[in-house]
Coordinates of N, CA and C in Angstrom, one line a residue:
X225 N -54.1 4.2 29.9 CA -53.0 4.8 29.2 C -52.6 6.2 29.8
X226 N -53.8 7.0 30.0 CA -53.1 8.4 31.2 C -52.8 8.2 32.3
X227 N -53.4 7.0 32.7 CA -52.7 6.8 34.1 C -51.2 6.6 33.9
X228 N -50.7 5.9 32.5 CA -49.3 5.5 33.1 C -48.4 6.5 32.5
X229 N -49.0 7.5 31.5 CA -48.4 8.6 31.0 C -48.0 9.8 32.4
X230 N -48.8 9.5 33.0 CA -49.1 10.3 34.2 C -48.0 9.6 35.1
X231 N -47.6 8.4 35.3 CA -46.7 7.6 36.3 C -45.3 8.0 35.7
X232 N -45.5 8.0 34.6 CA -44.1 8.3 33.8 C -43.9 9.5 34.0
X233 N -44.4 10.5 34.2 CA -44.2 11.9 33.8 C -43.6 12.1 35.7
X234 N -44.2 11.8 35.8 CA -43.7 11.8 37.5 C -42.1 11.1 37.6
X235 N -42.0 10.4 37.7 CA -40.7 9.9 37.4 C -40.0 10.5 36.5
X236 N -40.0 11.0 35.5 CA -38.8 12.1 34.7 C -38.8 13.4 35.5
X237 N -39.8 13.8 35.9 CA -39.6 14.9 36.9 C -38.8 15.4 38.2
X238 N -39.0 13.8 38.5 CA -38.2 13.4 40.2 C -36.9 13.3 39.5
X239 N -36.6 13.0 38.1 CA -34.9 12.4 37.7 C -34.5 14.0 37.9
X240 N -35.2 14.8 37.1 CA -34.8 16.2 36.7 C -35.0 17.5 37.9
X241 N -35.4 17.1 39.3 CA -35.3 17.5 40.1 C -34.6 18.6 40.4
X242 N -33.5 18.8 40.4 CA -32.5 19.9 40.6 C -32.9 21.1 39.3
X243 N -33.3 20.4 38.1 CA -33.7 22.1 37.0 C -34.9 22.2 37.2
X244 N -36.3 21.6 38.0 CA -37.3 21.9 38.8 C -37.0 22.9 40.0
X245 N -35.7 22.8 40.9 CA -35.4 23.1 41.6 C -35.5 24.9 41.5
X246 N -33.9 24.8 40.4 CA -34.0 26.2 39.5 C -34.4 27.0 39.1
X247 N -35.5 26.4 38.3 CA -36.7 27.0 37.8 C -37.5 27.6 38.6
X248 N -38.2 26.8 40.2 CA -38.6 27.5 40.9 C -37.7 28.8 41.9
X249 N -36.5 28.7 42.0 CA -35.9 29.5 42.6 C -35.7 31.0 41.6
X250 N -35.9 31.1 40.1 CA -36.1 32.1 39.0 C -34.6 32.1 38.9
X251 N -33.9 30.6 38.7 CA -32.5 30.5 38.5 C -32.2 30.4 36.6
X252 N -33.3 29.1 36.4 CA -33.0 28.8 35.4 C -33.6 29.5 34.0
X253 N -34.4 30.4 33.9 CA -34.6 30.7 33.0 C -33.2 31.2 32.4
X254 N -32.5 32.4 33.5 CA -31.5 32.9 33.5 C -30.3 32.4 32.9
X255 N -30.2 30.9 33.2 CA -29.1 29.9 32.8 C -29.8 30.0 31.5
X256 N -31.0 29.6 30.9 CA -31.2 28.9 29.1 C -30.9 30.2 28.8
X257 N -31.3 31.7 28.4 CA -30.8 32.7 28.0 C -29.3 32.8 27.6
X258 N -28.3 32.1 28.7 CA -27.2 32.5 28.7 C -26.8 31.0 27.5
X259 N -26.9 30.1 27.9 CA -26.8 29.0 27.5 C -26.6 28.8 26.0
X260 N -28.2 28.6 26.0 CA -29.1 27.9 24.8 C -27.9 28.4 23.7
X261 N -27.8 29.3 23.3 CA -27.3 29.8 22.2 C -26.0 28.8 21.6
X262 N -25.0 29.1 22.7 CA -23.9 27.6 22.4 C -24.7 26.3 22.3
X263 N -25.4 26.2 23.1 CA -26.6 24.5 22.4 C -26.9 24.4 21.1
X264 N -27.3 25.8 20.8 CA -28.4 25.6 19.5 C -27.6 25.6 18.2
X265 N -26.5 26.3 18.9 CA -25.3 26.9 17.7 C -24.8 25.1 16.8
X266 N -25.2 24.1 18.0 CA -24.6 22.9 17.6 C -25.4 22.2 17.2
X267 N -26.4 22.4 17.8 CA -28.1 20.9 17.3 C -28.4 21.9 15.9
X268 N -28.5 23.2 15.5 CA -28.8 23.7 14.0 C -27.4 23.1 13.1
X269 N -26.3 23.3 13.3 CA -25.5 22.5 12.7 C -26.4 21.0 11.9
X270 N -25.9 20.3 13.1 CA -26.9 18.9 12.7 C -28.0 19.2 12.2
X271 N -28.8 20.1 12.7 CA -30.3 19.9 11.7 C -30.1 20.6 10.4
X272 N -29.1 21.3 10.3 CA -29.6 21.8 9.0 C -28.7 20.8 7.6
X273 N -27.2 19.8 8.3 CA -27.3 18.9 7.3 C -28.1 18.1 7.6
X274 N -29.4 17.5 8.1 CA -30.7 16.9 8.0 C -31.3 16.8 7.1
X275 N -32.0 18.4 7.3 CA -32.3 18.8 6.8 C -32.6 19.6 5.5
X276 N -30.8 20.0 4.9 CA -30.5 20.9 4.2 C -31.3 20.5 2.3
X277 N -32.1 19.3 2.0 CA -32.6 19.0 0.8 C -33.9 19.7 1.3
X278 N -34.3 19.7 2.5 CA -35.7 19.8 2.7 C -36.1 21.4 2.5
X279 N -34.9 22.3 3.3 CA -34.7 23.4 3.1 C -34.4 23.9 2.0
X280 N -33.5 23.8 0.8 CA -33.3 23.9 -0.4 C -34.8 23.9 -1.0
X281 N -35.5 23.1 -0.7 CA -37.0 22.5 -1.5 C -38.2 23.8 -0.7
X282 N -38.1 23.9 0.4 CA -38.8 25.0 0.7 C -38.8 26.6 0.7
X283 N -37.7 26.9 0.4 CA -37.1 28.2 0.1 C -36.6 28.4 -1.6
X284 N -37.0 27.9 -2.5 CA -36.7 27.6 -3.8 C -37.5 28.1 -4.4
X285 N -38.3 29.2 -4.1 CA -39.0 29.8 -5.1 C -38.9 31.4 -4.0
X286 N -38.3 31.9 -3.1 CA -38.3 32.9 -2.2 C -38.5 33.9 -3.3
X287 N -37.6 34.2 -4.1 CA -37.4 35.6 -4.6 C -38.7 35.4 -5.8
X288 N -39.6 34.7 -6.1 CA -40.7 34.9 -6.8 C -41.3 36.0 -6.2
X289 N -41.3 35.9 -4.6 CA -42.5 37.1 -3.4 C -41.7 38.5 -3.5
X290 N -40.6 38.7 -4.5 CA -40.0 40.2 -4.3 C -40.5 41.2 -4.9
X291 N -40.3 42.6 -4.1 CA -41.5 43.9 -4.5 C -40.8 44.3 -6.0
X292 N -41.5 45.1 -6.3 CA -41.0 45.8 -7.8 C -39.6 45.9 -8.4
X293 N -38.9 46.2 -6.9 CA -37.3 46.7 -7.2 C -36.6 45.4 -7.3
X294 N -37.4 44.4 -7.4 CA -36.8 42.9 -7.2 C -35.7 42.5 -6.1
X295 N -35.8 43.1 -5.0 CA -34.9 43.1 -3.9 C -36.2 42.7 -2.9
X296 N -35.7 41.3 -2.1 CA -36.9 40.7 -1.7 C -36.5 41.1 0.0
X297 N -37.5 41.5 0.7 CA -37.1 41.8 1.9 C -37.9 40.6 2.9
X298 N -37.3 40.2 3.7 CA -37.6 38.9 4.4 C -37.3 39.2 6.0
X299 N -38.1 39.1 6.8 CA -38.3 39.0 8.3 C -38.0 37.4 8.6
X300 N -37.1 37.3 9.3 CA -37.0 36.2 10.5 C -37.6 36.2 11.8
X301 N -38.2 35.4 11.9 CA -39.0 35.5 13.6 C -38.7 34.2 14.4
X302 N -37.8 34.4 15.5 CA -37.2 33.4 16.3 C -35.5 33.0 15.6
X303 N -35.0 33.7 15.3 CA -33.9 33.9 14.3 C -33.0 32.6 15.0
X304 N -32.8 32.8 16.1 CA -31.5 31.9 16.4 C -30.2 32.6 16.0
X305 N -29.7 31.4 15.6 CA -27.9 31.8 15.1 C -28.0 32.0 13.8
X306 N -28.7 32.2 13.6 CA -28.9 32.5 11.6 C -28.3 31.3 10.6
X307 N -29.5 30.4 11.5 CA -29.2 29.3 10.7 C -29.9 28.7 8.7
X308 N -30.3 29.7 8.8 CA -31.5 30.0 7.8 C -30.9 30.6 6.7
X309 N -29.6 31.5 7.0 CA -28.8 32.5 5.9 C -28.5 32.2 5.2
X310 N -28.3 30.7 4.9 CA -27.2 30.3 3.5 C -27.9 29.4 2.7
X311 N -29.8 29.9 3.1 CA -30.8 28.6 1.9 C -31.0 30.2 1.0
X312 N -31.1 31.3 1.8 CA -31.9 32.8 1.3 C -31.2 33.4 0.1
X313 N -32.0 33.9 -1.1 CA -30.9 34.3 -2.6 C -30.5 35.4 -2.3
X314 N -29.4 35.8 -3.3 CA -28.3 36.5 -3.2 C -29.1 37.7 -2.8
X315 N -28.6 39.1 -2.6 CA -29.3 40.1 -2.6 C -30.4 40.5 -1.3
X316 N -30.9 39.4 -0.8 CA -31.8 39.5 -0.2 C -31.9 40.3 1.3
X317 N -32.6 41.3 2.0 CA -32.5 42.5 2.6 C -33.2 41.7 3.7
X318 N -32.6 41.2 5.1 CA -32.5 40.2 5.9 C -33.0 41.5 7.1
X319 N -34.2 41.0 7.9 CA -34.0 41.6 9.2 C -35.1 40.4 10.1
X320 N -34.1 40.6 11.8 CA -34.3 39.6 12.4 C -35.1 39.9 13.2
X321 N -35.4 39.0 14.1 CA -36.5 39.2 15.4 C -36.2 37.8 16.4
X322 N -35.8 38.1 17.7 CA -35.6 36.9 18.3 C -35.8 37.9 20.0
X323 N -36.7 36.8 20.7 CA -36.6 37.5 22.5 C -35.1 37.3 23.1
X324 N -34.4 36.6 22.6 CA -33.1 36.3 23.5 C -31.7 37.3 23.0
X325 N -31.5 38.0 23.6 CA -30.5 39.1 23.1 C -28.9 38.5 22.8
X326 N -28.9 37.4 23.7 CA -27.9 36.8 23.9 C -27.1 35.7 22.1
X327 N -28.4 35.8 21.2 CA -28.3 35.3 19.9 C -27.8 36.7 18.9
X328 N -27.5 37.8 19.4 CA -26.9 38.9 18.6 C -25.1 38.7 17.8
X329 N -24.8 38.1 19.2 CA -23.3 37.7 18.3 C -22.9 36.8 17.8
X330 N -23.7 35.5 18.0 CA -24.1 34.2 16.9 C -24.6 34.5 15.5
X331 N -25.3 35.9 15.4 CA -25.9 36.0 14.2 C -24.9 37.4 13.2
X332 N -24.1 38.2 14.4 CA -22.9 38.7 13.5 C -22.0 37.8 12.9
X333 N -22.1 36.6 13.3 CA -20.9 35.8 12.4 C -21.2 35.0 11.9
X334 N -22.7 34.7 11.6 CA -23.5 34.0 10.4 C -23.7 34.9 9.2
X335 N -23.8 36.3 9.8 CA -24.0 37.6 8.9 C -22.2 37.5 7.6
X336 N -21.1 37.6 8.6 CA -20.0 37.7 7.7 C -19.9 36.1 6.8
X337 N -20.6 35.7 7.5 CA -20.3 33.8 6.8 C -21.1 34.0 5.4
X338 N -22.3 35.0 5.5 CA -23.2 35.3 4.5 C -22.7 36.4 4.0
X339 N -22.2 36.7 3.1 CA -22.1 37.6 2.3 C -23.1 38.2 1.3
X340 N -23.6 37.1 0.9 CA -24.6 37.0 -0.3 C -25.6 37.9 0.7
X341 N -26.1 38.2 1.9 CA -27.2 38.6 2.1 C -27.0 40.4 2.5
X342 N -28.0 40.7 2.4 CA -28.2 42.3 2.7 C -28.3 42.5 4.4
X343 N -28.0 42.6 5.3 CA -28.7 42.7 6.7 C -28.8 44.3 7.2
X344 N -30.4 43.8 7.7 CA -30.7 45.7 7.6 C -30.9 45.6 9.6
X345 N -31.4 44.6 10.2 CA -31.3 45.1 11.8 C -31.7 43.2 12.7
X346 N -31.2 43.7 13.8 CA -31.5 42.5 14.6 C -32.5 43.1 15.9
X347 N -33.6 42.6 15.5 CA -34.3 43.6 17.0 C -35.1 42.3 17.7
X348 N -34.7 43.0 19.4 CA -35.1 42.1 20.2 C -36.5 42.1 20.7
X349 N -37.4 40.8 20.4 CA -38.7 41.4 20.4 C -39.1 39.5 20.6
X350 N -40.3 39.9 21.3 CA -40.9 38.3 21.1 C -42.2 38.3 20.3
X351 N -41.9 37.3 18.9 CA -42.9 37.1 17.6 C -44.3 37.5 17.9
X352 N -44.6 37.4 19.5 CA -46.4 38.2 19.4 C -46.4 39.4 19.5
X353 N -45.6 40.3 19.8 CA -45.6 41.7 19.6 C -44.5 42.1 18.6
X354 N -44.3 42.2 17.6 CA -43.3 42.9 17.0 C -43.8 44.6 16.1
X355 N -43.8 45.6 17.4 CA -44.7 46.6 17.1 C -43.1 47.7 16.3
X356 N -42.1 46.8 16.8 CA -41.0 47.3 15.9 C -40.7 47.3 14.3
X357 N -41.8 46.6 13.8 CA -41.5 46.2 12.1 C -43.1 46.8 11.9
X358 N -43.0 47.5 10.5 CA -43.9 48.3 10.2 C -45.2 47.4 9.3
X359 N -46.3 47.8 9.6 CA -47.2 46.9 8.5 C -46.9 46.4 7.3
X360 N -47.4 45.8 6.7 CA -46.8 45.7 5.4 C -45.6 45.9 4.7
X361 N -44.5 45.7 5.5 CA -43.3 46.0 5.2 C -42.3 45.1 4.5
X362 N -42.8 44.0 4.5 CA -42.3 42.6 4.1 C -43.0 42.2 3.6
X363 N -41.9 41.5 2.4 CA -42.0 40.7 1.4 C -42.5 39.1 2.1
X364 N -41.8 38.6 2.5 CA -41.6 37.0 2.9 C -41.5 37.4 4.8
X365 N -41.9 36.5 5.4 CA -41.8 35.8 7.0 C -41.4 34.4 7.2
X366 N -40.4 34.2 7.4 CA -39.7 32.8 7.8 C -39.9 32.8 9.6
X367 N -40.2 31.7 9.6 CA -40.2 30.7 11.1 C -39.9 29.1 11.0
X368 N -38.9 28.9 11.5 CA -38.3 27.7 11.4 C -38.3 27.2 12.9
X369 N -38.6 26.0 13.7 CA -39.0 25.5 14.5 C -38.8 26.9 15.7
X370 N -40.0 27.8 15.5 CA -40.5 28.5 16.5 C -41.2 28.0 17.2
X371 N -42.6 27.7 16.5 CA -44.1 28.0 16.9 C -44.5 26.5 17.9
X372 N -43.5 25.5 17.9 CA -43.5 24.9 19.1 C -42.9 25.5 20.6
X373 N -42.4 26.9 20.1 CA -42.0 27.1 21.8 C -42.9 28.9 21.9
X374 N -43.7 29.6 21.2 CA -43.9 30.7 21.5 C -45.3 30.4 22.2
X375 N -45.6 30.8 23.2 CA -46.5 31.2 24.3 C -48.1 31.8 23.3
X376 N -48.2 32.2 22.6 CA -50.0 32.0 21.5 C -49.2 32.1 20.1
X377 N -49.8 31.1 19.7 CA -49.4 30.7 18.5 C -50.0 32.1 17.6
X378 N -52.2 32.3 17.8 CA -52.8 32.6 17.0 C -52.1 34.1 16.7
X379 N -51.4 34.6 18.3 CA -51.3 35.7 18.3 C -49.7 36.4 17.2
X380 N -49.0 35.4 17.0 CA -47.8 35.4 16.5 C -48.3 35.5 14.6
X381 N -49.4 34.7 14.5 CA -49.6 34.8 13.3 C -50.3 35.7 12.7
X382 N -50.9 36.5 13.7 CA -51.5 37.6 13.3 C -50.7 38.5 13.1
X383 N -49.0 38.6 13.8 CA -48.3 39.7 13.5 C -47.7 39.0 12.2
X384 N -47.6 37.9 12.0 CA -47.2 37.6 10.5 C -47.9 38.1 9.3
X385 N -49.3 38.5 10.0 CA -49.9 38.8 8.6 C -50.1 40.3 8.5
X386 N -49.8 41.1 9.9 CA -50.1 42.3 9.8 C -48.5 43.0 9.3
X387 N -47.5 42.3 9.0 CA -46.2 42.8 9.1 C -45.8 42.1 7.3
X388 N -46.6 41.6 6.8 CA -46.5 41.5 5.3 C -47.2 42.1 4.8
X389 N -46.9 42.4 3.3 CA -47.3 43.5 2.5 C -48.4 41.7 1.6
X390 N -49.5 42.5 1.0 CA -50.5 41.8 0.8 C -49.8 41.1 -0.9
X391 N -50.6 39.9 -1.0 CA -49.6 39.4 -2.0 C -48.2 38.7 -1.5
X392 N -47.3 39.0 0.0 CA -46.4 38.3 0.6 C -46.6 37.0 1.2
X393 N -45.4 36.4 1.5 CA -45.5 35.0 1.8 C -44.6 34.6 2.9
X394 N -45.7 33.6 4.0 CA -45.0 33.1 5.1 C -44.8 31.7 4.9
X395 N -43.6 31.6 5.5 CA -42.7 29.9 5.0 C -42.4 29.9 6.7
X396 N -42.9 28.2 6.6 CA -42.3 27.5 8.1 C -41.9 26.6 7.8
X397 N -41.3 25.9 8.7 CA -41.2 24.5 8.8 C -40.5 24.4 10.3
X398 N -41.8 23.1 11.1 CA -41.9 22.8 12.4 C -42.2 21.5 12.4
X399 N -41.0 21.6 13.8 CA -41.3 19.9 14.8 C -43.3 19.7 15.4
X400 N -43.8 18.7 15.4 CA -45.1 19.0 15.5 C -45.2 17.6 16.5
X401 N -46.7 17.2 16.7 CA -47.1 16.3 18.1 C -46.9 15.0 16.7
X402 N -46.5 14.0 17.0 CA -46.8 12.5 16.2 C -48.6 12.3 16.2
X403 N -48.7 11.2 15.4 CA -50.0 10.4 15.3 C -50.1 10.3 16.6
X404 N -51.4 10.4 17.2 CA -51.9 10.4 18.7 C -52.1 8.5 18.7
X405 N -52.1 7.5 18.0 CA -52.2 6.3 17.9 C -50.8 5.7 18.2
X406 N -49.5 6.6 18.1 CA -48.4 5.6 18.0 C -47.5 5.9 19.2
X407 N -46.5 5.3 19.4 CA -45.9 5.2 20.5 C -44.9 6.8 20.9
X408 N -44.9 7.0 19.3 CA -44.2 8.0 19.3 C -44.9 9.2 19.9
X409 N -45.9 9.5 19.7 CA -46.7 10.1 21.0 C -46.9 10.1 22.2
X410 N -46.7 8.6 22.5 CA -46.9 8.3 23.6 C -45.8 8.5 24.5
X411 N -44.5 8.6 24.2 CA -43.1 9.2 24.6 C -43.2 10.8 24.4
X412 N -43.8 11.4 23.6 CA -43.7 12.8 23.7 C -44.6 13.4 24.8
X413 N -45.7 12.5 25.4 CA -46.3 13.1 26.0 C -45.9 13.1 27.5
X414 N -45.1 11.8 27.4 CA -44.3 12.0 29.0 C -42.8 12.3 29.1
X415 N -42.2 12.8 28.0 CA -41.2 13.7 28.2 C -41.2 15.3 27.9
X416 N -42.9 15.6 27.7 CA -42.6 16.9 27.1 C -42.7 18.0 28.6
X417 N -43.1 17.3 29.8 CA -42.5 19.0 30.7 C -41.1 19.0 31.1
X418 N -40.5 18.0 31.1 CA -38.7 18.1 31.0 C -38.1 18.8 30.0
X419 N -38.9 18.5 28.9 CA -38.5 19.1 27.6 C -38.3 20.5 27.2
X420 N -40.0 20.6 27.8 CA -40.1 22.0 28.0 C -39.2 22.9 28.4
X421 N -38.5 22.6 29.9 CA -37.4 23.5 30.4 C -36.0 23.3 29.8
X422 N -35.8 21.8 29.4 CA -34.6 21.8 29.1 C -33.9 22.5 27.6
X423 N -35.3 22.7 26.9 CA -35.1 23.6 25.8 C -35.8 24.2 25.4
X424 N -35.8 25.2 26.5 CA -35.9 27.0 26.6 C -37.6 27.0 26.4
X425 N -38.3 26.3 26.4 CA -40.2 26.8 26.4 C -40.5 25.5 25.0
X426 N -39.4 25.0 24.8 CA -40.0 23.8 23.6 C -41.1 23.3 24.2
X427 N -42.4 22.6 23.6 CA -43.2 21.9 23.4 C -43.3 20.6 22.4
X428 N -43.1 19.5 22.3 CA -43.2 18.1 22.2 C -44.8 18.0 21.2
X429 N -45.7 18.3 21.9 CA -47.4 17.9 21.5 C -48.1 18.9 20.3
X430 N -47.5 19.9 20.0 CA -48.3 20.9 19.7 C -48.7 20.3 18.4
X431 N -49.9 21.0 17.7 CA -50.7 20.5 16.7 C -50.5 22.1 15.8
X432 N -49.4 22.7 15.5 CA -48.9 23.6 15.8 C -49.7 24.0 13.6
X433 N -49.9 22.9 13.1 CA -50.6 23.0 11.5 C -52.2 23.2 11.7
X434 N -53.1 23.3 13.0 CA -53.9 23.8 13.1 C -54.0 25.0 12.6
X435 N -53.0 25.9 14.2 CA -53.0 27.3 13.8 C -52.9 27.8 12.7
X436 N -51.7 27.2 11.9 CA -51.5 28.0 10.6 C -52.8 28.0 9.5
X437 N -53.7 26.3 9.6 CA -54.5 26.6 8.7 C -55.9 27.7 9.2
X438 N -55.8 27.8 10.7 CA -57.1 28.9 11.2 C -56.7 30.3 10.8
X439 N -55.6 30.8 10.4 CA -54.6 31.6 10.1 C -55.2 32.9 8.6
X440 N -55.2 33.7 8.6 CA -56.2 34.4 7.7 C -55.5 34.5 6.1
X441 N -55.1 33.4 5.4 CA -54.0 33.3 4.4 C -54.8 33.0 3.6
X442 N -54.7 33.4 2.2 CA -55.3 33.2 0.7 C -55.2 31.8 0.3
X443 N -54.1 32.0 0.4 CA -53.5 30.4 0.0 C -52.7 29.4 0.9
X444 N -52.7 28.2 1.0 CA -52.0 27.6 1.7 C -51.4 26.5 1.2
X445 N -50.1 25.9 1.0 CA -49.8 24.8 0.8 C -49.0 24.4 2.0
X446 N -49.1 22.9 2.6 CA -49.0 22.7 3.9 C -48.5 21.1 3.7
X447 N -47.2 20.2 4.0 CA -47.3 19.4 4.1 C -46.3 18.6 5.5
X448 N -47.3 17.3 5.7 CA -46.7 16.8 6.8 C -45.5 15.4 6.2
X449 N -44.3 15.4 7.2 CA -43.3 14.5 6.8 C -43.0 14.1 8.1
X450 N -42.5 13.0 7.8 CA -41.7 12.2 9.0 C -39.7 13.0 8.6
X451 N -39.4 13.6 9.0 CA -37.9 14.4 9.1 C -37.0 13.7 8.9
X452 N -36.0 13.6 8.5 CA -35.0 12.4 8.7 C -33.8 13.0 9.6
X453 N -34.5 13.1 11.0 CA -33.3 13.1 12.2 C -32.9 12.3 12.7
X454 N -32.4 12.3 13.9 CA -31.4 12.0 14.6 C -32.9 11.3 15.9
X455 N -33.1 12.4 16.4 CA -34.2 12.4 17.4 C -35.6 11.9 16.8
X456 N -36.0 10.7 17.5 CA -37.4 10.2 16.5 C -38.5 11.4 17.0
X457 N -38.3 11.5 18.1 CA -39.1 12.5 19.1 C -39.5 13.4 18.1
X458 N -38.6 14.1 17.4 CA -39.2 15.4 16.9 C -38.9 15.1 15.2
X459 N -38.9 13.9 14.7 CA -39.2 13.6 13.7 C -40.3 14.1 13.0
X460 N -41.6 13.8 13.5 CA -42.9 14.6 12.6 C -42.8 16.2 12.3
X461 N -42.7 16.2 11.2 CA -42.8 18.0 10.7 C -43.7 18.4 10.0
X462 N -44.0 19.8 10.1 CA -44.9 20.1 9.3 C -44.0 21.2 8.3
X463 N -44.1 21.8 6.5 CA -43.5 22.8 6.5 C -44.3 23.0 5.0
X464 N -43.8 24.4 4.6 CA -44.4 25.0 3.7 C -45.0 26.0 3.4
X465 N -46.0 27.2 2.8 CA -45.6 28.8 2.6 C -46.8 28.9 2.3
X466 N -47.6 30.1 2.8 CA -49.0 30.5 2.7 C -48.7 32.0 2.4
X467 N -49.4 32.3 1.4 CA -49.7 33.7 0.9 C -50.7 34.6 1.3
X468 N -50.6 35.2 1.7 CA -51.5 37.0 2.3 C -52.5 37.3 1.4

């Protein structure tokens, strides 16, 4: 079976030749930065009517985690287009975090689309270092299909926990590797280095509900679902909110 995972992977490689090409010449990173954003601006569309009961169900208790003044302040990490703005309650004091700068003006016009929300900054930073948001300064941490493309997972989660105030709460929900038994695996595993470049550092395999449960959280509720998309590929998800 690795042998032919291995024959396959070779063959999507040689198809995708020219963005191997790219990539080695330090062309294409350059292009997904510029890119991605009009992409994603369109595949969150579709995922979030996908998804929009699942999201409703996971963000449905947000403002229980708000500090005294009952104004809940909430960090996004890997923001995107601020596809996330219109599950979050009214009031709510919004600040973002994403490495691609080029998602700043996608997220001004999710910002006016949102009214209902507070927005206090958009800073450009990648989720393992965010030495720009103060310890304990947050209420809630949202990450919505990040932690399949950031470079150390453990390290990302540690700024999650050092960047909530104790008693706060982190909410995900991620594309994850299928059952290692089914086929659907077995296609993720020989499409995931095409994958990888063609959307921006995605990863296909990751077992990405390990990390969270090695993750230094009081509480955890954690469940796995088959997604009802479009793409079987990234059908398996994991989602759900652990407390500090």
């Amino acid at each position: 079976m690795a042998l032919t995972i291995s024959i396959l992977q070779l063959a999507v490689c040689a198809l995708a030749f020219p963005i191997y090409l790219l990539n080695f010449l330090g062309l294409w990173n350059w292009i997904c930065k510029k890119c991605f954003p009009y992409f994603l601006i369109r595949l969150t569309a579709m995922y979030n009517t996908q998804m929009a009961s699942k999201k409703r169900e996971l963000f449905s208790n947000l403002q229980e985690f708000a500090g005294p003044s009952g104004k809940l302040s909430l960090l996004e990490v890997g923001c995107g287009t601020g596809a996330n703005f219109k599950f979050y309650p009214p009031g709510c004091r919004v600040t973002c975090v994403d490495p691609n700068p080029n998602f700043e003006k996608f997220l001004i016009k999710s910002i006016a689309e949102n009214r209902h929300l507070q927005f206090e900054r958009f800073v450009v930073a990648a989720g393992e270092n965010m030495h720009q948001v103060a310890d304990g300064s947050m209420d809630v941490v949202v990450l919505t299909l990040v932690l399949c493309s950031v470079k150390n997972q453990e390290q990302i989660l540690q700024e999650v926990c050092r960047v909530l105030r104790p008693g706060g709460a982190f909410y995900f929900m991620e594309h994850v590797a299928a059952e290692q038994s089914t086929w659907n695996y077995f296609w993720q595993q020989v499409l995931d280095p095409v994958w990888f470049l063609l959307f921006d550092g995605c990863n296909l395999t990751r077992e990405s509900w390990k990390a969270v449960e090695r993750a230094s959280f009081s509480k955890l509720k954690l469940q796995h679902i088959q997604a009802p998309l479009s793409w079987k590929l990234v059908r398996p998800h994991i989602y759900g909110y652990a407390v500090k």
